[in-house]
Short mmCIF file of C-alpha atoms in Angstrom, two decimals:
data_model
loop_
_atom_site.label_atom_id
_atom_site.label_comp_id
_atom_site.label_asym_id
_atom_site.label_seq_id
_atom_site.Cartn_x
_atom_site.Cartn_y
_atom_site.Cartn_z
CA MET A 1 -1.35 -17.61 -8.73
CA ASP A 2 -1.85 -13.98 -7.62
CA VAL A 3 -4.43 -14.59 -4.92
CA VAL A 4 -4.32 -10.92 -3.88
CA ALA A 5 -5.37 -9.69 -7.34
CA ALA A 6 -8.09 -12.35 -7.44
CA SER A 7 -9.46 -10.97 -4.15
CA ILE A 8 -9.97 -7.40 -5.43
CA PRO A 9 -13.75 -7.83 -5.96
CA LEU A 10 -14.05 -9.10 -2.37
CA PHE A 11 -12.07 -6.11 -1.11
CA PHE A 12 -14.42 -3.64 -2.78
CA ALA A 13 -17.49 -5.51 -1.54
CA LEU A 14 -16.21 -5.30 2.04
CA ILE A 15 -15.38 -1.60 1.60
CA GLY A 16 -19.00 -1.03 0.53
CA ILE A 17 -20.28 -2.91 3.59
CA GLU A 18 -18.01 -0.99 5.95
CA LEU A 19 -19.06 2.32 4.39
CA GLY A 20 -22.72 1.42 4.93
CA VAL A 21 -22.15 0.33 8.53
CA SER A 22 -20.19 3.47 9.36
CA LYS A 23 -23.00 5.63 7.91
CA ILE A 24 -25.63 3.79 9.96
CA ARG A 25 -23.55 4.26 13.11
CA GLY A 26 -22.94 7.93 12.31
CA ARG A 27 -19.18 7.46 12.26
CA ALA A 28 -17.18 9.60 9.80
CA SER A 29 -14.73 6.87 8.77
CA TYR A 30 -14.40 7.90 5.12
CA ARG A 31 -13.41 11.07 3.29
CA LEU A 32 -13.57 11.08 -0.51
CA SER A 33 -10.16 12.65 -1.08
CA ASP A 34 -8.44 10.37 1.42
CA SER A 35 -10.05 7.23 0.01
CA ILE A 36 -9.17 8.17 -3.56
CA SER A 37 -5.61 8.72 -2.35
CA ASP A 38 -5.59 5.30 -0.66
CA LEU A 39 -6.91 3.50 -3.73
CA SER A 40 -4.64 5.45 -6.08
CA LEU A 41 -1.63 4.21 -4.16
CA GLY A 42 -3.06 0.69 -4.29
CA ILE A 43 -3.45 0.91 -8.07
CA LEU A 44 0.12 2.09 -8.56
CA SER A 45 1.36 -0.63 -6.21
CA GLN A 46 -0.43 -3.32 -8.21
CA LEU A 47 0.97 -2.06 -11.52
CA THR A 48 4.56 -1.64 -10.38
CA GLY A 49 4.29 -4.83 -8.38
CA LEU A 50 3.92 -6.87 -11.58
CA GLY A 51 7.65 -6.74 -12.19
CA ILE A 52 8.71 -6.82 -8.53
CA THR A 53 6.52 -9.84 -7.77
CA LEU A 54 7.78 -11.71 -10.84
CA MET A 55 11.38 -10.98 -9.80
CA THR A 56 10.74 -12.13 -6.23
CA TYR A 57 9.08 -15.40 -7.26
CA ALA A 58 11.74 -16.13 -9.88
CA LEU A 59 14.57 -15.54 -7.41
CA PHE A 60 12.78 -17.55 -4.73
CA ALA A 61 12.30 -20.46 -7.13
CA TRP A 62 15.96 -20.37 -8.22
CA VAL A 63 17.30 -20.29 -4.65
CA SER A 64 14.91 -23.06 -3.59
CA ALA A 65 15.99 -25.26 -6.52
CA ASN A 66 19.74 -24.59 -6.36
CA LEU A 67 20.83 -23.38 -2.91
CA SER A 68 18.42 -25.01 -0.48
CA VAL A 69 19.55 -27.31 2.31
CA GLN A 70 18.10 -30.24 0.34
CA GLN A 71 20.75 -29.60 -2.31
CA LEU A 72 23.53 -29.83 0.28
CA PHE A 73 22.28 -32.55 2.62
CA PRO A 74 20.16 -35.70 2.20
CA LEU A 75 17.01 -34.10 3.60
CA PRO A 76 13.47 -34.76 2.38
CA SER A 77 11.67 -32.17 0.29
CA TRP A 78 8.54 -30.40 1.51
CA PRO A 79 5.31 -32.32 0.88
CA SER A 80 3.49 -30.15 -1.65
CA GLY A 81 0.49 -30.45 -3.95
CA SER A 82 -2.99 -29.87 -2.54
CA PRO A 83 -3.05 -29.33 1.24
CA TRP A 84 -6.05 -31.69 1.35
CA ARG A 85 -4.13 -34.53 -0.31
CA SER A 86 -2.75 -35.93 2.94
CA ALA A 87 -2.04 -35.08 6.56
CA ALA A 88 1.62 -34.54 5.67
CA ALA A 89 0.71 -32.09 2.90
CA PHE A 90 -1.64 -30.16 5.20
CA ALA A 91 1.04 -29.96 7.90
CA SER A 92 3.54 -28.76 5.30
CA TRP A 93 1.24 -25.96 4.09
CA ALA A 94 0.37 -24.95 7.67
CA THR A 95 4.05 -24.79 8.60
CA VAL A 96 4.90 -22.66 5.59
CA PHE A 97 2.01 -20.31 6.38
CA VAL A 98 3.33 -19.81 9.93
CA LEU A 99 6.91 -19.31 8.70
CA VAL A 100 5.77 -16.76 6.10
CA ASP A 101 4.05 -14.83 8.89
CA LEU A 102 7.23 -14.94 11.00
CA CYS A 103 9.24 -13.56 8.07
CA TYR A 104 6.58 -10.87 7.60
CA TYR A 105 6.85 -9.89 11.27
CA TRP A 106 10.60 -9.23 11.00
CA SER A 107 10.27 -7.53 7.63
CA HIS A 108 7.58 -5.28 9.10
CA ARG A 109 9.45 -4.60 12.33
CA LEU A 110 12.67 -3.61 10.58
CA SER A 111 10.67 -1.48 8.13
CA HIS A 112 9.81 0.69 11.13
CA ARG A 113 13.31 0.68 12.60
CA VAL A 114 15.54 1.22 9.52
CA HIS A 115 15.11 4.57 7.81
CA ILE A 116 15.59 3.39 4.20
CA LEU A 117 13.07 0.59 4.75
CA TRP A 118 10.67 3.01 6.42
CA ALA A 119 10.90 5.18 3.30
CA GLY A 120 9.15 2.39 1.41
CA HIS A 121 6.71 1.37 4.13
CA VAL A 122 5.68 4.89 5.19
CA VAL A 123 3.11 5.02 2.37
CA HIS A 124 0.86 2.61 4.25
CA HIS A 125 0.84 4.82 7.38
CA SER A 126 0.36 8.24 5.79
CA SER A 127 -3.45 8.23 5.79
CA GLU A 128 -5.07 10.07 8.69
CA GLU A 129 -8.14 7.83 8.51
CA TYR A 130 -8.49 4.16 9.38
CA ASN A 131 -10.76 2.10 7.16
CA LEU A 132 -10.56 -0.73 4.65
CA THR A 133 -9.29 1.50 1.84
CA VAL A 134 -6.20 2.14 3.99
CA ALA A 135 -5.41 -1.58 3.72
CA LEU A 136 -4.94 -1.05 -0.03
CA ARG A 137 -2.72 2.00 0.50
CA GLN A 138 0.55 0.30 -0.42
CA SER A 139 3.98 1.39 -1.60
CA SER A 140 5.18 0.96 -5.19
CA LEU A 141 8.79 0.63 -4.00
CA HIS A 142 8.76 -1.33 -0.73
CA GLY A 143 8.86 -4.68 -2.51
CA LEU A 144 12.35 -3.81 -3.76
CA PHE A 145 13.53 -4.30 -0.16
CA THR A 146 11.22 -6.84 1.49
CA TRP A 147 11.91 -9.80 -0.82
CA ALA A 148 15.16 -10.48 1.07
CA PHE A 149 13.29 -11.33 4.29
CA TYR A 150 11.64 -14.34 2.63
CA MET A 151 14.80 -15.87 1.14
CA PRO A 152 15.47 -17.99 4.29
CA LEU A 153 12.35 -19.96 3.32
CA ALA A 154 13.85 -20.58 -0.12
CA LEU A 155 17.05 -21.79 1.56
CA LEU A 156 14.87 -24.23 3.51
CA GLY A 157 13.65 -25.59 0.18
CA VAL A 158 10.06 -24.30 0.38
CA PRO A 159 8.52 -24.65 -3.12
CA TRP A 160 7.89 -21.22 -4.64
CA VAL A 161 4.22 -22.01 -5.31
CA MET A 162 3.62 -22.73 -1.63
CA PHE A 163 5.40 -19.52 -0.69
CA ALA A 164 3.44 -17.45 -3.23
CA VAL A 165 0.06 -18.76 -2.08
CA CYS A 166 0.83 -18.49 1.65
CA HIS A 167 2.27 -14.99 1.23
CA GLY A 168 -0.84 -13.93 -0.69
CA LEU A 169 -3.15 -15.39 1.96
CA ASN A 170 -1.11 -13.59 4.64
CA LEU A 171 -1.74 -10.25 2.91
CA ILE A 172 -5.43 -11.01 2.32
CA TYR A 173 -5.92 -11.72 6.03
CA GLN A 174 -4.47 -8.32 6.89
CA PHE A 175 -7.11 -6.53 4.80
CA TRP A 176 -10.03 -6.94 7.20
CA ILE A 177 -8.15 -5.71 10.30
CA HIS A 178 -8.04 -2.15 8.91
CA THR A 179 -11.39 -1.10 10.35
CA ARG A 180 -12.84 0.90 13.24
CA GLU A 181 -16.16 -0.94 13.01
CA VAL A 182 -15.00 -4.11 14.80
CA GLY A 183 -14.26 -3.99 18.53
CA ARG A 184 -12.51 -6.53 20.74
CA LEU A 185 -12.87 -10.19 19.75
CA GLY A 186 -12.50 -12.01 23.05
CA PRO A 187 -10.10 -14.98 23.15
CA LEU A 188 -8.94 -14.34 19.57
CA GLU A 189 -7.12 -11.26 20.85
CA TRP A 190 -4.58 -13.51 22.58
CA PHE A 191 -3.11 -15.14 19.50
CA MET A 192 -4.53 -13.53 16.34
CA ASN A 193 -3.95 -10.07 14.94
CA THR A 194 -7.26 -8.20 15.15
CA PRO A 195 -8.60 -4.74 14.25
CA SER A 196 -7.97 -3.62 17.84
CA HIS A 197 -4.32 -4.71 17.74
CA HIS A 198 -3.71 -3.22 14.32
CA ARG A 199 -5.34 0.10 15.19
CA VAL A 200 -2.57 0.43 17.77
CA HIS A 201 0.02 -0.19 15.08
CA HIS A 202 -1.34 2.70 13.00
CA GLY A 203 -1.48 5.07 15.97
CA VAL A 204 0.70 8.17 15.95
CA ASN A 205 0.46 8.48 19.75
CA PRO A 206 3.91 8.04 21.35
CA LYS A 207 2.84 5.02 23.42
CA TYR A 208 1.55 3.29 20.28
CA GLN A 209 4.56 4.01 18.08
CA ASP A 210 6.36 0.95 16.66
CA ARG A 211 4.13 -1.66 18.30
CA ASN A 212 2.09 -4.64 17.10
CA TYR A 213 3.94 -5.58 13.90
CA ALA A 214 2.09 -8.87 13.40
CA GLY A 215 0.57 -9.94 10.12
CA VAL A 216 -1.69 -12.83 11.17
CA PHE A 217 -0.47 -14.01 14.59
CA ILE A 218 -0.10 -11.44 17.38
CA LEU A 219 1.85 -14.14 19.22
CA TRP A 220 5.03 -12.85 17.55
CA ASP A 221 4.60 -9.46 19.23
CA ARG A 222 3.93 -11.09 22.58
CA LEU A 223 6.98 -13.34 22.13
CA PHE A 224 9.39 -10.62 20.95
CA GLY A 225 8.28 -7.84 23.29
CA SER A 226 6.56 -5.49 20.84
CA PHE A 227 2.93 -5.90 21.97
CA THR A 228 0.77 -3.07 23.29
CA PRO A 229 -3.01 -3.39 23.85
CA GLU A 230 -5.44 -0.75 22.64
CA GLU A 231 -6.58 1.61 25.36
CA GLU A 232 -8.13 4.78 23.90
CA GLU A 233 -8.57 4.82 20.12
CA PRO A 234 -5.36 6.00 18.42
CA VAL A 235 -4.82 9.11 16.36
CA TYR A 236 -3.87 7.97 12.87
CA GLY A 237 -1.23 9.27 10.49
CA LEU A 238 2.43 10.28 10.67
CA THR A 239 4.37 12.29 13.23
CA ILE A 240 5.31 14.56 10.30
CA PRO A 241 2.06 14.67 8.28
CA LEU A 242 2.24 14.03 4.53
CA LYS A 243 -0.17 16.89 3.65
CA THR A 244 -0.86 15.89 0.06
CA TRP A 245 -3.17 13.61 -1.92
CA ASN A 246 -0.56 13.17 -4.65
CA PRO A 247 0.33 9.43 -4.81
CA LEU A 248 3.70 10.02 -6.49
CA TRP A 249 4.97 12.27 -3.71
CA ALA A 250 3.55 9.88 -1.10
CA ASN A 251 5.81 7.17 -2.55
CA VAL A 252 9.05 9.16 -2.59
CA HIS A 253 8.90 11.88 0.07
CA VAL A 254 10.93 10.05 2.74
CA PHE A 255 13.51 8.94 0.17
CA VAL A 256 13.91 12.63 -0.72
CA ASP A 257 14.24 13.54 2.98
CA ILE A 258 16.91 10.88 3.48
CA ALA A 259 18.89 12.19 0.50
CA LYS A 260 18.68 15.76 1.81
CA GLN A 261 19.73 14.77 5.33
CA ALA A 262 22.62 12.62 4.10
CA ALA A 263 23.86 15.50 1.95
CA ALA A 264 23.51 18.04 4.76
CA THR A 265 25.38 16.18 7.52
CA GLU A 266 29.18 16.31 7.54
CA ARG A 267 30.52 12.97 8.77
CA TRP A 268 30.26 9.76 6.71
CA ARG A 269 29.26 7.87 9.83
CA ASP A 270 26.30 10.21 10.25
CA LYS A 271 25.38 9.90 6.58
CA LEU A 272 25.14 6.13 7.02
CA GLY A 273 23.22 6.64 10.25
CA VAL A 274 20.66 8.76 8.44
CA ILE A 275 20.15 5.99 5.88
CA PHE A 276 20.28 2.87 8.06
CA GLY A 277 19.46 4.21 11.53
CA PRO A 278 15.98 4.58 13.05
CA PRO A 279 13.65 7.00 11.21
CA ALA A 280 13.62 9.48 14.11
CA TRP A 281 17.41 9.53 14.49
CA ARG A 282 19.29 12.66 13.40
CA PRO A 283 22.98 13.52 13.87
CA ALA A 284 23.91 16.35 16.21
CA ASP A 285 24.62 18.76 13.36
CA LEU A 286 21.03 18.30 12.15
CA GLY A 287 19.50 18.91 15.56
CA GLY A 288 19.63 15.45 17.12
CA PRO A 289 16.84 12.85 17.37
CA VAL A 290 13.29 13.93 16.53
CA ARG A 291 10.99 14.05 19.55
CA ILE A 292 7.61 12.39 19.00
CA PRO A 293 4.94 14.88 20.18
CA GLU A 294 1.97 13.85 22.26
CA VAL A 295 -1.30 14.03 20.30
CA THR A 296 -5.00 13.60 21.00
CA ALA A 297 -8.03 13.35 18.76
CA ALA A 298 -9.16 16.74 20.06
CA THR A 299 -5.94 18.56 19.14
CA PHE A 300 -4.92 16.72 15.97
CA GLU A 301 -5.84 18.63 12.81
CA LYS A 302 -6.32 16.46 9.75
CA TYR A 303 -5.17 17.53 6.30
CA ASN A 304 -8.43 18.46 4.60
CA PRO A 305 -8.36 20.93 1.69
CA GLU A 306 -11.91 21.48 0.44
CA PRO A 307 -12.33 21.63 -3.36
CA ALA A 308 -15.61 22.55 -5.01
CA THR A 309 -18.27 19.82 -5.06
CA SER A 310 -18.12 19.76 -8.87
CA VAL A 311 -14.36 19.10 -8.71
CA LYS A 312 -14.99 16.21 -6.32
CA TRP A 313 -17.52 14.66 -8.71
CA TYR A 314 -15.15 15.10 -11.63
CA ALA A 315 -12.30 13.47 -9.69
CA LEU A 316 -14.51 10.58 -8.58
CA VAL A 317 -15.71 9.80 -12.13
CA GLN A 318 -12.20 10.05 -13.54
CA PHE A 319 -10.85 7.84 -10.76
CA VAL A 320 -13.45 5.13 -11.47
CA ALA A 321 -12.47 5.26 -15.15
CA VAL A 322 -8.77 4.88 -14.29
CA LEU A 323 -9.58 2.04 -11.88
CA LEU A 324 -11.57 0.13 -14.53
CA GLY A 325 -8.84 0.68 -17.10
CA THR A 326 -6.23 -0.58 -14.66
CA LEU A 327 -8.21 -3.74 -13.92
CA VAL A 328 -8.38 -4.44 -17.66
CA ALA A 329 -4.64 -3.82 -17.98
CA LEU A 330 -3.87 -6.15 -15.05
CA LYS A 331 -5.97 -8.88 -16.63
CA ALA A 332 -4.14 -8.51 -19.96
CA ALA A 333 -0.68 -7.92 -18.46
CA ASP A 334 0.64 -11.38 -19.37
CA HIS A 335 -0.01 -10.68 -23.06
CA LEU A 336 1.37 -7.14 -23.29
CA PRO A 337 4.97 -6.31 -24.26
CA PRO A 338 6.99 -4.43 -21.62
CA TRP A 339 6.91 -1.12 -23.50
CA GLN A 340 3.10 -1.13 -23.56
CA LEU A 341 2.97 -1.90 -19.85
CA ALA A 342 5.40 0.97 -19.23
CA VAL A 343 3.17 3.36 -21.20
CA ILE A 344 0.11 2.21 -19.25
CA VAL A 345 1.89 2.65 -15.91
CA PHE A 346 3.05 6.15 -16.91
CA TYR A 347 -0.42 7.24 -18.03
CA VAL A 348 -2.12 5.80 -14.93
CA ALA A 349 0.47 7.46 -12.66
CA LEU A 350 -0.06 10.81 -14.40
CA SER A 351 -3.84 10.46 -14.16
CA LEU A 352 -3.83 9.63 -10.45
CA SER A 353 -1.29 12.35 -9.69
CA ASN A 354 -3.49 14.88 -11.48
CA LEU A 355 -6.61 13.79 -9.59
CA GLY A 356 -4.86 13.95 -6.22
CA SER A 357 -3.58 17.44 -7.00
CA LEU A 358 -7.03 18.58 -8.17
CA LEU A 359 -8.47 17.48 -4.83
CA GLU A 360 -5.98 19.67 -2.97
CA ASN A 361 -6.72 22.71 -5.15
CA ALA A 362 -3.31 22.82 -6.88
CA SER A 363 -3.52 25.44 -9.63
CA TRP A 364 -0.55 24.07 -11.60
CA VAL A 365 -2.36 20.82 -12.41
CA ARG A 366 -4.91 22.41 -14.77
CA ALA A 367 -2.60 22.40 -17.80
CA LEU A 368 -1.48 18.82 -17.06
CA GLU A 369 -5.06 17.55 -16.85
CA ILE A 370 -5.96 19.21 -20.16
CA ALA A 371 -2.85 17.65 -21.73
CA ARG A 372 -3.81 14.23 -20.34
CA LEU A 373 -7.31 14.37 -21.80
CA VAL A 374 -6.13 15.70 -25.16
CA THR A 375 -3.59 12.87 -25.34
CA LEU A 376 -6.29 10.30 -24.58
CA ILE A 377 -8.51 11.80 -27.29
CA ALA A 378 -5.66 11.66 -29.82
CA VAL A 379 -4.62 8.10 -28.97
CA ALA A 380 -8.20 6.84 -29.11
CA ALA A 381 -8.68 8.52 -32.51
CA VAL A 382 -5.53 6.90 -33.89
CA LEU A 383 -6.62 3.48 -32.63
CA LEU A 384 -10.14 3.99 -33.94
CA PHE A 385 -9.14 4.85 -37.51
CA GLY A 386 -5.70 3.27 -37.88
CA PHE A 387 -5.87 -0.03 -36.02
CA PRO A 388 -9.06 -1.90 -36.97
CA ARG A 389 -8.00 -4.99 -34.97
CA PHE A 390 -9.05 -3.22 -31.75
CA ASP A 391 -12.69 -3.44 -30.61
CA VAL A 392 -14.26 -0.42 -32.30
CA ARG A 393 -17.03 -0.11 -29.72
CA VAL A 394 -14.59 0.02 -26.80
CA ILE A 395 -12.30 2.56 -28.48
CA ALA A 396 -15.27 4.69 -29.56
CA GLY A 397 -16.52 4.65 -25.97
CA VAL A 398 -13.11 5.79 -24.72
CA GLU A 399 -13.09 8.58 -27.32
CA ILE A 400 -16.53 9.82 -26.32
CA PHE A 401 -15.64 9.65 -22.62
CA ALA A 402 -12.38 11.58 -23.17
CA ILE A 403 -14.07 14.33 -25.19
CA GLY A 404 -16.88 14.61 -22.66
CA SER A 405 -14.34 14.74 -19.81
CA LEU A 406 -12.43 17.57 -21.48
CA VAL A 407 -15.61 19.58 -21.98
CA TRP A 408 -16.63 18.88 -18.37
CA PHE A 409 -13.22 19.86 -17.00
CA LEU A 410 -13.13 23.14 -18.94
CA ARG A 411 -16.60 24.03 -17.66
CA LEU A 412 -15.88 23.39 -13.99
CA PRO A 413 -17.23 26.47 -12.20
CA CYS A 414 -14.45 26.52 -9.63
CA ALA A 415 -10.97 26.35 -11.13
CA PRO A 416 -8.33 24.36 -9.24
CA GLY A 417 -6.32 26.68 -7.03
CA GLN A 418 -9.38 28.58 -5.85
CA HIS A 419 -11.70 27.86 -2.94
CA ARG A 420 -15.43 28.01 -2.93
#
């Protein structure tokens, strides 16, 4: 049912193609640290999304079955089953797909206009690059808010399976538009969201701010007055740059800012304004609204700490190991008790946080990384000798990898916190 998770191999294949094309064209579209940061946030989003997605679908199904208009009035139910079963079924699926995209538009638009919603969505905009890995740069917390925007479809009696599939297809479509390698697409630009339109949405330039919210159909932006065409290529990122590769801080930094601002302002009305007003709004006692500065590609300085090459290789290998482990965990998630899933999420979050901090030369992370590897060595040893039901070859491989990683990390010629 999770069509997004099923599409992960396709996503990585397209990332590889885009990387090759950008190299051939001589375009510097990828930076290792930025891409690891993007994918780290995607991994955390997939893991935390297990519970959020289950909650959303369960609530949607309950509302559709108990509170829909079909329960109150003698109205027909939505034709469901295969969309190829009949013309009525196809029309039903097509209608739901369009309605899901309309709900996405308003969810997305308000996520830029309401500060507490922006705190969840900001993760997706905090990269200063624009490539297909940015499409996977998703929040672990935003789903706690956005589910509400799809409940009108449940009230209309849309079956939850149709919603789940159409919502997944909506998100899959949005993957390919995160690229600089595709230019204008002729007549498609009038009604479909395209890379050109979505580049505008990610632009930090004042004229591009809060424009082009569409998921699939740019018609919504044209209809509701939020469309702006691409002129020069945008500058990507945030008006207040994130300046870290740490995925945990990327998920919470605006929530922390909101809490600080709400505590600092005096009036309750202003405290509520800080939470539910536009992201750039500030009360008078905090200096008033934030002015969005003009930026150009020539003057914008990207966040780019430069660790030693050996640290980059170490981080890349460890990231691939965490990614593979996460894919295995996602495949087995239905069979794992909640406490084991919680342990996996905690360990993955710690691992990715460590790797992000290593790539920005944070000296404090050295002890944490050693502790992480020692813990992995100990756990693998316990499983190897105390729990014979586990695959001995897999656990032995993990043990060897963990020991080798610890030796490698301790022998890195340039310690984190220093520059080479």
